[in-house]
CSV table of C-alpha atoms in Angstrom, one decimal:
chain,number,residue,atom,x,y,z
A,1,UNK,CA,87.7,150.6,-86.0
A,2,UNK,CA,88.0,153.8,-87.9
A,3,UNK,CA,84.0,153.5,-88.5
A,4,UNK,CA,81.0,156.1,-86.7
A,5,UNK,CA,79.2,154.2,-84.2
A,6,UNK,CA,76.1,153.5,-84.1
A,7,UNK,CA,74.0,156.0,-82.3
A,8,UNK,CA,69.9,157.2,-81.1
A,9,UNK,CA,69.5,160.8,-82.2
A,10,UNK,CA,65.5,160.9,-81.1
A,11,UNK,CA,64.4,160.2,-84.5
A,12,UNK,CA,66.0,157.4,-86.1
A,13,UNK,CA,68.5,154.7,-84.9
A,14,UNK,CA,71.5,154.9,-87.0
A,15,UNK,CA,73.5,151.8,-88.0
A,16,UNK,CA,77.9,151.8,-88.4
A,17,UNK,CA,79.3,154.4,-90.9
A,18,UNK,CA,81.7,153.8,-92.8
A,19,UNK,CA,84.6,156.3,-93.6
A,20,UNK,CA,83.8,159.2,-96.3
A,21,UNK,CA,80.5,157.0,-96.8
A,22,UNK,CA,77.0,158.9,-96.9
A,23,UNK,CA,74.6,156.5,-94.7
A,24,UNK,CA,70.8,156.3,-95.7
A,25,UNK,CA,67.7,155.3,-93.5
A,26,UNK,CA,64.0,155.0,-94.2
A,27,UNK,CA,62.0,157.6,-92.4
A,28,UNK,CA,60.1,156.4,-89.8
A,29,UNK,CA,56.7,155.1,-89.9
A,30,UNK,CA,55.6,156.1,-86.4
A,31,UNK,CA,55.4,159.6,-87.3
A,32,UNK,CA,52.5,159.5,-89.3
A,33,UNK,CA,52.6,163.0,-90.6
A,34,UNK,CA,56.6,162.0,-92.8
A,35,UNK,CA,57.2,160.7,-96.4
A,36,UNK,CA,57.7,156.9,-95.6
A,37,UNK,CA,58.7,156.7,-99.3
A,38,UNK,CA,61.7,159.2,-98.4
A,39,UNK,CA,65.4,159.2,-96.9
A,40,UNK,CA,67.4,160.6,-93.7
A,41,UNK,CA,70.9,160.9,-94.3
A,42,UNK,CA,74.6,161.4,-92.8
A,43,UNK,CA,77.8,161.6,-93.6
A,44,UNK,CA,80.3,159.7,-91.7
A,45,UNK,CA,83.8,161.8,-92.5
A,46,UNK,CA,87.0,159.9,-93.1
A,47,UNK,CA,88.4,160.5,-89.7
A,48,UNK,CA,85.3,157.9,-88.7
A,49,UNK,CA,82.6,160.4,-86.9
A,50,UNK,CA,79.6,161.7,-88.2
A,51,UNK,CA,79.9,164.6,-89.7
A,52,UNK,CA,79.0,168.1,-87.1
A,53,UNK,CA,77.2,171.4,-87.9
A,54,UNK,CA,79.2,174.1,-89.4
A,55,UNK,CA,80.2,176.1,-86.5
A,56,UNK,CA,79.2,174.3,-83.9
A,57,UNK,CA,80.0,171.3,-82.3
A,58,UNK,CA,76.6,169.4,-83.1
A,59,UNK,CA,75.7,166.5,-85.5
A,60,UNK,CA,74.4,167.0,-89.0
A,61,UNK,CA,71.3,164.8,-90.5
A,62,UNK,CA,69.6,165.8,-93.4
A,63,UNK,CA,65.4,165.2,-92.7
A,64,UNK,CA,64.5,167.1,-96.1
A,65,UNK,CA,62.4,164.3,-97.4
A,66,UNK,CA,61.0,163.0,-94.6
A,67,UNK,CA,59.6,166.6,-94.2
A,68,UNK,CA,58.2,167.4,-97.7
A,69,UNK,CA,54.5,166.5,-96.6
A,70,UNK,CA,55.3,169.1,-93.3
A,71,UNK,CA,55.1,172.2,-95.6
A,72,UNK,CA,53.0,174.5,-94.4
A,73,UNK,CA,50.2,174.8,-97.5
A,74,UNK,CA,46.9,177.3,-97.5
A,75,UNK,CA,44.6,174.1,-97.4
A,76,UNK,CA,46.5,172.7,-94.7
A,77,UNK,CA,46.5,175.8,-92.5
A,78,UNK,CA,42.7,176.6,-92.8
A,79,UNK,CA,42.3,172.5,-92.0
A,80,UNK,CA,44.3,173.0,-88.6
A,81,UNK,CA,43.0,176.3,-87.5
A,82,UNK,CA,39.8,174.4,-87.9
A,83,UNK,CA,40.2,171.8,-86.2
A,84,UNK,CA,41.7,174.8,-84.1
A,85,UNK,CA,38.7,176.6,-83.5
A,86,UNK,CA,36.3,173.2,-82.9
A,87,UNK,CA,38.0,171.5,-80.0
A,88,UNK,CA,38.8,175.2,-78.0
A,89,UNK,CA,35.1,176.2,-78.2
A,90,UNK,CA,33.9,172.5,-77.4
A,91,UNK,CA,36.6,172.5,-74.4
A,92,UNK,CA,35.2,176.1,-73.4
A,93,UNK,CA,31.7,175.2,-73.0
A,94,UNK,CA,32.2,171.7,-71.6
A,95,UNK,CA,34.7,173.2,-68.8
A,96,UNK,CA,32.3,175.7,-68.1
A,97,UNK,CA,28.6,173.3,-68.5
A,98,UNK,CA,30.8,170.7,-66.1
A,99,UNK,CA,31.5,172.7,-63.6
A,100,UNK,CA,28.2,173.9,-63.2
A,101,UNK,CA,26.9,170.7,-62.4
A,102,UNK,CA,29.4,169.9,-60.2
A,103,UNK,CA,28.2,172.9,-58.0
A,104,UNK,CA,24.7,172.0,-58.1
A,105,UNK,CA,25.7,168.4,-57.1
A,106,UNK,CA,27.9,169.5,-54.4
A,107,UNK,CA,25.5,172.4,-53.3
A,108,UNK,CA,22.1,170.0,-53.0
A,109,UNK,CA,22.5,167.3,-50.5
A,110,UNK,CA,19.6,165.7,-50.9
A,111,UNK,CA,21.5,164.9,-54.4
A,112,UNK,CA,24.6,163.7,-51.9
A,113,UNK,CA,24.7,159.5,-53.3
A,114,UNK,CA,26.4,156.8,-54.9
A,115,UNK,CA,25.4,157.9,-58.0
A,116,UNK,CA,26.2,160.9,-57.7
A,117,UNK,CA,29.5,161.3,-56.4
A,118,UNK,CA,30.8,159.3,-59.6
A,119,UNK,CA,28.8,161.4,-61.4
A,120,UNK,CA,31.2,164.6,-60.3
A,121,UNK,CA,34.2,161.9,-60.2
A,122,UNK,CA,33.5,162.2,-64.1
A,123,UNK,CA,32.9,166.0,-64.5
A,124,UNK,CA,35.8,166.7,-63.0
A,125,UNK,CA,37.8,164.0,-65.0
A,126,UNK,CA,36.7,165.8,-67.6
A,127,UNK,CA,37.3,169.6,-66.5
A,128,UNK,CA,41.1,168.3,-65.8
A,129,UNK,CA,41.2,166.8,-69.4
A,130,UNK,CA,40.1,170.1,-71.3
A,131,UNK,CA,42.0,172.5,-68.2
A,132,UNK,CA,45.6,170.0,-69.0
A,133,UNK,CA,44.5,170.6,-73.2
A,134,UNK,CA,44.6,174.2,-72.7
A,135,UNK,CA,47.9,174.3,-70.7
A,136,UNK,CA,49.5,172.2,-73.1
A,137,UNK,CA,48.7,174.3,-76.0
A,138,UNK,CA,49.9,177.2,-74.4
A,139,UNK,CA,53.0,175.8,-73.1
A,140,UNK,CA,53.6,173.8,-76.3
A,141,UNK,CA,52.1,176.0,-79.4
A,142,UNK,CA,51.3,179.3,-77.6
A,143,UNK,CA,47.6,178.7,-78.4
A,144,UNK,CA,47.9,178.5,-82.3
A,145,UNK,CA,47.0,175.6,-83.7
A,146,UNK,CA,49.0,176.2,-87.4
A,147,UNK,CA,52.5,175.3,-84.8
A,148,UNK,CA,50.7,171.5,-84.1
A,149,UNK,CA,51.4,171.2,-88.2
A,150,UNK,CA,54.9,173.3,-87.7
A,151,UNK,CA,56.4,171.4,-84.8
A,152,UNK,CA,57.6,169.3,-87.0
A,153,UNK,CA,59.6,171.3,-89.4
A,154,UNK,CA,62.7,170.5,-90.7
A,155,UNK,CA,64.1,173.3,-87.9
A,156,UNK,CA,63.2,171.2,-85.2
A,157,UNK,CA,64.0,168.2,-86.6
A,158,UNK,CA,67.8,169.0,-87.0
A,159,UNK,CA,67.8,170.4,-83.3
A,160,UNK,CA,66.3,167.0,-82.8
A,161,UNK,CA,69.0,165.2,-84.3
A,162,UNK,CA,72.1,167.3,-83.4
A,163,UNK,CA,73.6,166.8,-80.3
A,164,UNK,CA,71.6,167.5,-77.1
A,165,UNK,CA,72.6,170.9,-75.4
A,166,UNK,CA,74.1,170.2,-72.1
A,167,UNK,CA,70.7,171.8,-70.4
A,168,UNK,CA,68.1,170.5,-70.3
A,169,UNK,CA,66.5,172.5,-67.7
A,170,UNK,CA,64.5,174.9,-70.9
A,171,UNK,CA,62.4,172.0,-71.3
A,172,UNK,CA,61.0,171.0,-67.5
A,173,UNK,CA,57.8,172.5,-68.2
A,174,UNK,CA,56.6,171.2,-71.3
A,175,UNK,CA,56.9,167.8,-70.4
A,176,UNK,CA,55.2,167.8,-66.8
A,177,UNK,CA,52.7,169.8,-69.6
A,178,UNK,CA,52.6,166.5,-71.4
A,179,UNK,CA,52.7,164.3,-69.1
A,180,UNK,CA,50.2,165.6,-66.6
A,181,UNK,CA,47.6,166.2,-70.1
A,182,UNK,CA,47.9,162.4,-71.0
A,183,UNK,CA,47.2,161.4,-67.8
A,184,UNK,CA,43.6,163.3,-67.4
A,185,UNK,CA,43.6,161.9,-70.6
A,186,UNK,CA,43.5,158.5,-68.8
A,187,UNK,CA,41.7,159.5,-66.2
A,188,UNK,CA,38.6,160.6,-68.1
A,189,UNK,CA,38.9,157.0,-70.2
A,190,UNK,CA,38.5,155.2,-66.8
A,191,UNK,CA,36.2,157.0,-65.3
A,192,UNK,CA,33.6,156.4,-68.4
A,193,UNK,CA,34.8,152.8,-67.5
A,194,UNK,CA,33.8,153.2,-64.0
A,195,UNK,CA,30.1,154.8,-64.7
A,196,UNK,CA,29.6,151.5,-67.1
A,197,UNK,CA,30.9,149.6,-64.6
A,198,UNK,CA,28.8,151.3,-61.8
A,199,UNK,CA,25.8,150.9,-63.9
A,200,UNK,CA,26.4,146.9,-65.1
A,201,UNK,CA,26.5,146.6,-61.3
A,202,UNK,CA,23.4,147.7,-60.3
A,203,UNK,CA,21.7,145.8,-63.3
A,204,UNK,CA,23.2,142.4,-62.8
A,205,UNK,CA,24.6,142.3,-59.4
A,206,UNK,CA,21.3,141.6,-56.6
A,207,UNK,CA,23.4,142.6,-53.6
A,208,UNK,CA,25.2,145.4,-54.4
A,209,UNK,CA,27.2,147.5,-51.6
A,210,UNK,CA,27.7,150.7,-52.9
A,211,UNK,CA,29.1,152.7,-50.4
A,212,UNK,CA,31.5,150.1,-50.3
A,213,UNK,CA,32.3,150.0,-53.8
A,214,UNK,CA,32.6,153.9,-54.0
A,215,UNK,CA,36.5,153.7,-52.9
A,216,UNK,CA,37.1,151.1,-55.3
A,217,UNK,CA,35.6,152.7,-58.1
A,218,UNK,CA,37.7,155.8,-56.6
A,219,UNK,CA,41.3,154.5,-56.7
A,220,UNK,CA,40.4,152.9,-59.8
A,221,UNK,CA,39.8,155.6,-61.8
A,222,UNK,CA,42.4,158.0,-60.3
A,223,UNK,CA,45.1,155.5,-59.4
A,224,UNK,CA,45.6,152.9,-62.2
A,225,UNK,CA,46.3,155.7,-64.8
A,226,UNK,CA,48.8,157.3,-62.8
A,227,UNK,CA,50.5,153.4,-62.8
A,228,UNK,CA,50.9,153.5,-66.4
A,229,UNK,CA,51.5,157.0,-67.3
A,230,UNK,CA,54.2,157.3,-64.4
A,231,UNK,CA,55.7,154.3,-66.1
A,232,UNK,CA,55.7,155.5,-69.4
A,233,UNK,CA,57.1,158.8,-68.5
A,234,UNK,CA,60.0,156.8,-66.8
A,235,UNK,CA,60.9,154.8,-69.7
A,236,UNK,CA,60.6,158.1,-71.6
A,237,UNK,CA,62.8,159.7,-69.6
A,238,UNK,CA,65.3,156.9,-69.8
A,239,UNK,CA,65.1,155.7,-73.3
A,240,UNK,CA,63.8,159.0,-75.4
A,241,UNK,CA,64.5,161.6,-73.4
A,242,UNK,CA,63.9,164.4,-76.4
A,243,UNK,CA,62.9,168.2,-75.6
A,244,UNK,CA,59.3,168.0,-74.7
A,245,UNK,CA,58.0,164.3,-75.6
A,246,UNK,CA,55.2,165.8,-77.7
A,247,UNK,CA,57.0,163.6,-80.6
A,248,UNK,CA,56.2,159.8,-80.6
A,249,UNK,CA,58.9,157.7,-79.7
A,250,UNK,CA,58.6,154.3,-80.8
A,251,UNK,CA,56.7,151.6,-79.4
A,252,UNK,CA,57.0,153.3,-75.9
A,253,UNK,CA,53.3,155.3,-76.8
A,254,UNK,CA,52.0,151.7,-76.5
A,255,UNK,CA,52.3,152.0,-72.7
A,256,UNK,CA,49.8,154.4,-72.4
A,257,UNK,CA,47.6,153.7,-75.2
A,258,UNK,CA,47.2,150.1,-74.6
A,259,UNK,CA,45.0,150.5,-71.2
A,260,UNK,CA,43.0,153.1,-72.4
A,261,UNK,CA,42.2,151.5,-75.8
A,262,UNK,CA,41.5,148.5,-73.0
A,263,UNK,CA,39.3,150.8,-71.2
A,264,UNK,CA,37.8,151.6,-74.7
A,265,UNK,CA,36.7,148.1,-75.2
A,266,UNK,CA,35.4,146.7,-72.0
A,267,UNK,CA,33.3,150.0,-72.0
A,268,UNK,CA,31.9,148.8,-74.8
A,269,UNK,CA,30.9,145.7,-74.6
A,270,UNK,CA,29.6,147.1,-71.2
A,271,UNK,CA,27.0,148.9,-73.4
A,272,UNK,CA,26.2,146.5,-76.2
A,273,UNK,CA,25.2,144.4,-72.7
A,274,UNK,CA,23.2,147.1,-71.0
A,275,UNK,CA,21.5,148.0,-73.8
A,276,UNK,CA,20.6,144.2,-74.3
A,277,UNK,CA,18.8,144.0,-70.9
A,278,UNK,CA,17.4,147.2,-71.6
A,279,UNK,CA,15.4,145.6,-74.4
A,280,UNK,CA,14.5,142.6,-72.8
A,281,UNK,CA,12.8,144.3,-69.8
A,282,UNK,CA,10.9,146.6,-72.6
A,283,UNK,CA,10.0,143.9,-74.2
A,284,UNK,CA,8.6,142.4,-71.1
A,285,UNK,CA,7.0,144.9,-69.4
A,286,UNK,CA,5.4,146.7,-72.4
A,287,UNK,CA,3.5,143.4,-73.7
A,288,UNK,CA,0.7,143.7,-75.2
A,289,UNK,CA,1.0,147.3,-73.9
A,290,UNK,CA,2.0,149.2,-76.9
A,291,UNK,CA,3.6,148.9,-80.5
A,292,UNK,CA,6.0,147.7,-81.7
A,293,UNK,CA,7.6,151.5,-82.6
A,294,UNK,CA,6.8,152.5,-79.4
A,295,UNK,CA,9.2,150.1,-77.9
A,296,UNK,CA,11.9,150.8,-80.3
A,297,UNK,CA,11.2,154.6,-79.8
A,298,UNK,CA,11.9,154.1,-76.0
A,299,UNK,CA,14.9,151.8,-76.9
A,300,UNK,CA,16.5,154.4,-78.8
A,301,UNK,CA,15.9,157.5,-76.5
A,302,UNK,CA,18.1,154.8,-74.0
A,303,UNK,CA,20.3,154.2,-76.5
A,304,UNK,CA,21.1,157.7,-77.2
A,305,UNK,CA,21.5,159.0,-73.5
A,306,UNK,CA,23.9,156.0,-72.8
A,307,UNK,CA,26.1,156.6,-75.6
A,308,UNK,CA,28.3,159.9,-74.4
A,309,UNK,CA,28.3,158.8,-70.8
A,310,UNK,CA,29.9,155.1,-72.2
A,311,UNK,CA,32.1,157.1,-75.0
A,312,UNK,CA,30.6,154.5,-77.7
A,313,UNK,CA,31.9,157.3,-80.7
A,314,UNK,CA,35.5,156.3,-79.8
A,315,UNK,CA,35.2,152.9,-81.3
A,316,UNK,CA,34.4,154.2,-84.5
A,317,UNK,CA,37.7,155.2,-85.5
A,318,UNK,CA,40.1,153.2,-82.4
A,319,UNK,CA,41.6,150.7,-84.8
A,320,UNK,CA,42.4,153.1,-87.5
A,321,UNK,CA,45.7,154.1,-88.4
A,322,UNK,CA,46.6,158.2,-89.2
A,323,UNK,CA,47.5,158.9,-92.6
A,324,UNK,CA,49.2,162.0,-93.6
A,325,UNK,CA,47.6,165.4,-93.3
A,326,UNK,CA,46.7,165.7,-97.2
A,327,UNK,CA,44.4,163.0,-97.0
A,328,UNK,CA,40.5,163.3,-96.8
A,329,UNK,CA,40.7,160.4,-94.3
A,330,UNK,CA,42.6,161.6,-92.1
A,331,UNK,CA,40.8,164.7,-91.9
A,332,UNK,CA,37.3,163.2,-91.6
A,333,UNK,CA,38.8,161.4,-88.5
A,334,UNK,CA,39.8,164.6,-86.9
A,335,UNK,CA,36.8,166.3,-87.6
A,336,UNK,CA,35.3,163.4,-86.0
A,337,UNK,CA,37.0,163.1,-83.0
A,338,UNK,CA,37.7,167.1,-82.4
A,339,UNK,CA,34.0,167.6,-82.3
A,340,UNK,CA,32.7,164.8,-80.2
A,341,UNK,CA,35.5,164.4,-78.1
A,342,UNK,CA,35.5,168.4,-76.9
A,343,UNK,CA,31.5,168.6,-76.9
A,344,UNK,CA,31.4,165.6,-74.7
A,345,UNK,CA,31.8,166.7,-71.5
A,346,UNK,CA,28.6,169.6,-72.2
A,347,UNK,CA,26.4,166.3,-73.7
A,348,UNK,CA,27.6,164.7,-70.2
A,349,UNK,CA,26.0,167.0,-67.8
A,350,UNK,CA,23.1,168.2,-70.0
A,351,UNK,CA,21.7,164.8,-69.7
A,352,UNK,CA,23.0,163.8,-66.4
A,353,UNK,CA,22.5,166.7,-64.8
A,354,UNK,CA,20.3,169.5,-66.6
A,355,UNK,CA,17.6,167.3,-67.3
A,356,UNK,CA,18.0,164.9,-64.1
A,357,UNK,CA,14.6,165.3,-62.5
A,358,UNK,CA,16.2,165.0,-59.5
A,359,UNK,CA,18.2,168.0,-59.7
A,360,UNK,CA,15.1,170.3,-61.7
A,361,UNK,CA,12.5,169.8,-58.6
A,362,UNK,CA,15.7,170.2,-56.3
A,363,UNK,CA,16.1,174.1,-58.1
A,364,UNK,CA,13.0,174.0,-57.8
A,365,UNK,CA,12.2,174.0,-54.1
A,366,UNK,CA,15.5,176.0,-54.0
A,367,UNK,CA,14.1,178.8,-56.0
A,368,UNK,CA,10.2,178.6,-54.4
A,369,UNK,CA,12.1,179.2,-51.1
A,370,UNK,CA,14.1,181.7,-52.2
A,371,UNK,CA,11.9,184.0,-53.7
A,372,UNK,CA,9.2,183.3,-51.0
A,373,UNK,CA,11.6,184.4,-48.0
A,374,UNK,CA,11.7,188.0,-50.7
A,375,UNK,CA,8.5,188.2,-50.7
A,376,UNK,CA,7.8,188.1,-46.8
A,377,UNK,CA,11.2,190.5,-46.5
A,378,UNK,CA,9.0,193.0,-48.6
A,379,UNK,CA,5.9,192.9,-47.0
A,380,UNK,CA,7.0,193.1,-43.9
A,381,UNK,CA,8.8,196.6,-44.3
A,382,UNK,CA,5.7,197.3,-45.8
A,383,UNK,CA,3.4,196.7,-42.9
A,384,UNK,CA,1.8,193.9,-43.8
A,385,UNK,CA,2.5,189.8,-45.1
A,386,UNK,CA,1.8,188.3,-47.6
A,387,UNK,CA,1.8,185.5,-48.4
A,388,UNK,CA,2.5,184.4,-52.0
A,389,UNK,CA,3.3,181.0,-53.7
A,390,UNK,CA,2.9,180.3,-57.5
A,391,UNK,CA,-0.7,181.6,-58.7
A,392,UNK,CA,-2.2,181.4,-55.0
A,393,UNK,CA,-1.7,184.4,-53.2
A,394,UNK,CA,-3.7,185.2,-50.2
A,395,UNK,CA,-3.4,188.7,-48.1
A,396,UNK,CA,-3.9,188.9,-44.1
A,397,UNK,CA,-2.9,192.1,-42.3
A,398,UNK,CA,-1.5,191.8,-38.8
A,399,UNK,CA,-5.3,193.3,-37.5
A,400,UNK,CA,-6.5,190.5,-39.2
A,401,UNK,CA,-3.3,188.1,-38.2
A,402,UNK,CA,-4.0,188.9,-34.3
A,403,UNK,CA,-8.0,188.7,-34.2
A,404,UNK,CA,-8.3,185.1,-36.4
A,405,UNK,CA,-4.9,183.7,-35.0
A,406,UNK,CA,-7.2,180.6,-33.5
A,407,UNK,CA,-8.7,179.8,-37.0
A,408,UNK,CA,-5.7,180.3,-39.1
A,409,UNK,CA,-3.6,177.6,-36.6
A,410,UNK,CA,-6.5,175.7,-36.7
A,411,UNK,CA,-6.2,175.4,-40.7
A,412,UNK,CA,-2.6,175.0,-40.8
A,413,UNK,CA,-2.9,172.1,-38.4
A,414,UNK,CA,-5.8,170.4,-40.8
A,415,UNK,CA,-4.1,171.1,-43.8
A,416,UNK,CA,-0.1,170.5,-43.0
A,417,UNK,CA,0.1,168.2,-40.5
A,418,UNK,CA,3.3,168.4,-38.1
A,419,UNK,CA,5.4,170.8,-36.6
A,420,UNK,CA,3.1,174.3,-35.8
A,421,UNK,CA,6.8,176.3,-37.0
A,422,UNK,CA,5.4,178.6,-40.2
A,423,UNK,CA,8.3,178.3,-42.1
A,424,UNK,CA,7.9,174.7,-41.8
A,425,UNK,CA,4.6,174.6,-42.8
A,426,UNK,CA,5.3,176.5,-46.3
A,427,UNK,CA,5.2,174.1,-49.9
A,428,UNK,CA,8.8,172.6,-50.0
A,429,UNK,CA,10.9,173.9,-46.9
A,430,UNK,CA,13.4,171.5,-46.0
A,431,UNK,CA,15.6,171.9,-42.5
A,432,UNK,CA,19.3,172.1,-43.0
A,433,UNK,CA,20.6,169.3,-42.3
A,434,UNK,CA,17.8,167.3,-42.0
A,435,UNK,CA,15.7,165.0,-44.1
A,436,UNK,CA,12.3,164.6,-43.4
A,437,UNK,CA,10.7,160.5,-44.0
A,438,UNK,CA,8.6,162.3,-47.1
A,439,UNK,CA,12.1,163.1,-48.7
A,440,UNK,CA,13.7,160.4,-49.2
A,441,UNK,CA,12.9,156.7,-50.2
A,442,UNK,CA,12.4,153.9,-47.3
A,443,UNK,CA,14.4,151.3,-47.3
A,444,UNK,CA,11.5,148.9,-46.6
A,445,UNK,CA,9.8,146.9,-49.4
A,446,UNK,CA,8.7,149.7,-51.4
A,447,UNK,CA,11.8,150.8,-52.5
A,448,UNK,CA,12.3,150.1,-55.9
A,449,UNK,CA,15.3,148.4,-57.7
A,450,UNK,CA,18.2,150.3,-57.8
A,451,UNK,CA,19.0,150.0,-61.5
A,452,UNK,CA,15.6,151.9,-62.2
A,453,UNK,CA,16.6,154.6,-59.6
A,454,UNK,CA,19.9,155.2,-61.9
A,455,UNK,CA,17.8,154.8,-64.7
A,456,UNK,CA,15.1,157.1,-63.8
A,457,UNK,CA,17.6,159.6,-62.3
A,458,UNK,CA,18.9,159.6,-66.2
A,459,UNK,CA,16.3,159.7,-68.0
A,460,UNK,CA,16.5,156.5,-69.8
A,461,UNK,CA,13.3,154.4,-68.3
A,462,UNK,CA,10.2,155.7,-68.8
A,463,UNK,CA,7.9,153.7,-65.8
A,464,UNK,CA,6.9,154.3,-62.7
A,465,UNK,CA,8.3,156.4,-60.7
A,466,UNK,CA,8.6,155.9,-57.3
A,467,UNK,CA,5.5,157.2,-54.9
A,468,UNK,CA,7.9,159.1,-52.8
A,469,UNK,CA,10.1,161.5,-55.8
A,470,UNK,CA,5.7,162.1,-57.2
A,471,UNK,CA,4.9,163.4,-54.1
A,472,UNK,CA,7.9,165.1,-54.1
A,473,UNK,CA,7.5,166.8,-57.6
A,474,UNK,CA,3.8,167.3,-56.8
A,475,UNK,CA,4.4,169.4,-53.8
A,476,UNK,CA,7.1,171.2,-55.7
A,477,UNK,CA,4.6,172.6,-58.0
A,478,UNK,CA,1.8,173.0,-55.7
């Protein structure tokens, strides 16, 4: 009796206090930017109550020793401003390129397949991650990188350690922003893992039902992160409901971080195994046909293409703890992470959409049909019809078409067998909503392996392209 009661103030769990004495507690180590050699102080008054801030009914605490590393030095301002600029530019470029990639894959029906559906889910997860970061910055820090450093100032510490206000509704918006940021961050990691699982299944499973597993991959990529992020939010609201939840709350962070770290480790193992298989296939396929240096170049190309898809760069600093912001190691780590994390979506869009041979072929066909239609309309208005396609141009007046129609019909029938419809005889023409027999690979014995289809679509494997795709590309450029 008469002692100050133990309590948790949001940062430190204070023990029982002796009346008239000052209680000192070491600065918590889970806040990496704190001075861990310093102490926080509270005073227990003679009445057995924690001393209050003069003028209001709030508990007083002194965290000045803990916060001495958080002073606003010019050098630290420059570091945070530079980091903010890097990830803002990176996520903006990634968001724009990924938006274009999703529109391209969604527009062309010929590109609708399980592989590209998974790519689209991955692209959307990168987009949502970027948007959630922008929203979080706007809500918490008003778009300023400096506030990221200043958010744990002494005044903030006082407001956290003092008795919480009765109305917590003012923090609902920022709590929601932080929660959604963690969810979209987790879904991005798990869709990277889905890409690895899908490619691994194509290579190692002889009978793999792509459509059947697509629903499972979708639930895994979007559903599993929702489970542990919801668990984290529930525990945080119950045990450490302080401010906007942007500050670490001790071991509660592992509820979210352990599943994410597990996804990174599993994906890295899949990456190593796939690279091993690619190296084996290259040796077997090119035995006696090319020197070892060419094989190494092909393997290096495949490795570099797979790295952004599998998020290999995450493994570099995964097990390294954060140090104080004045350390050179912390600055190297943060610049590395901000650069690669923010531009990863851009690299993925470039490699798996814009550099994809199938995507390029569809865009070329669509562009050719559009320019040819404009050419028809222009010549129709001028009183003659012009057929132009690439370097080949033939002009036929209306009179000549009428007198030599039989000959033209005979030539069209011989050159392009099949239907006599004029539009269908145009090179690269595909009727809307239909797929011709020559436009898709057959399901018979001539169909190439699914893993080679995946690798060819991504530009990873330089083996013989299937005959059907070669014919399509040749038809496009003629």
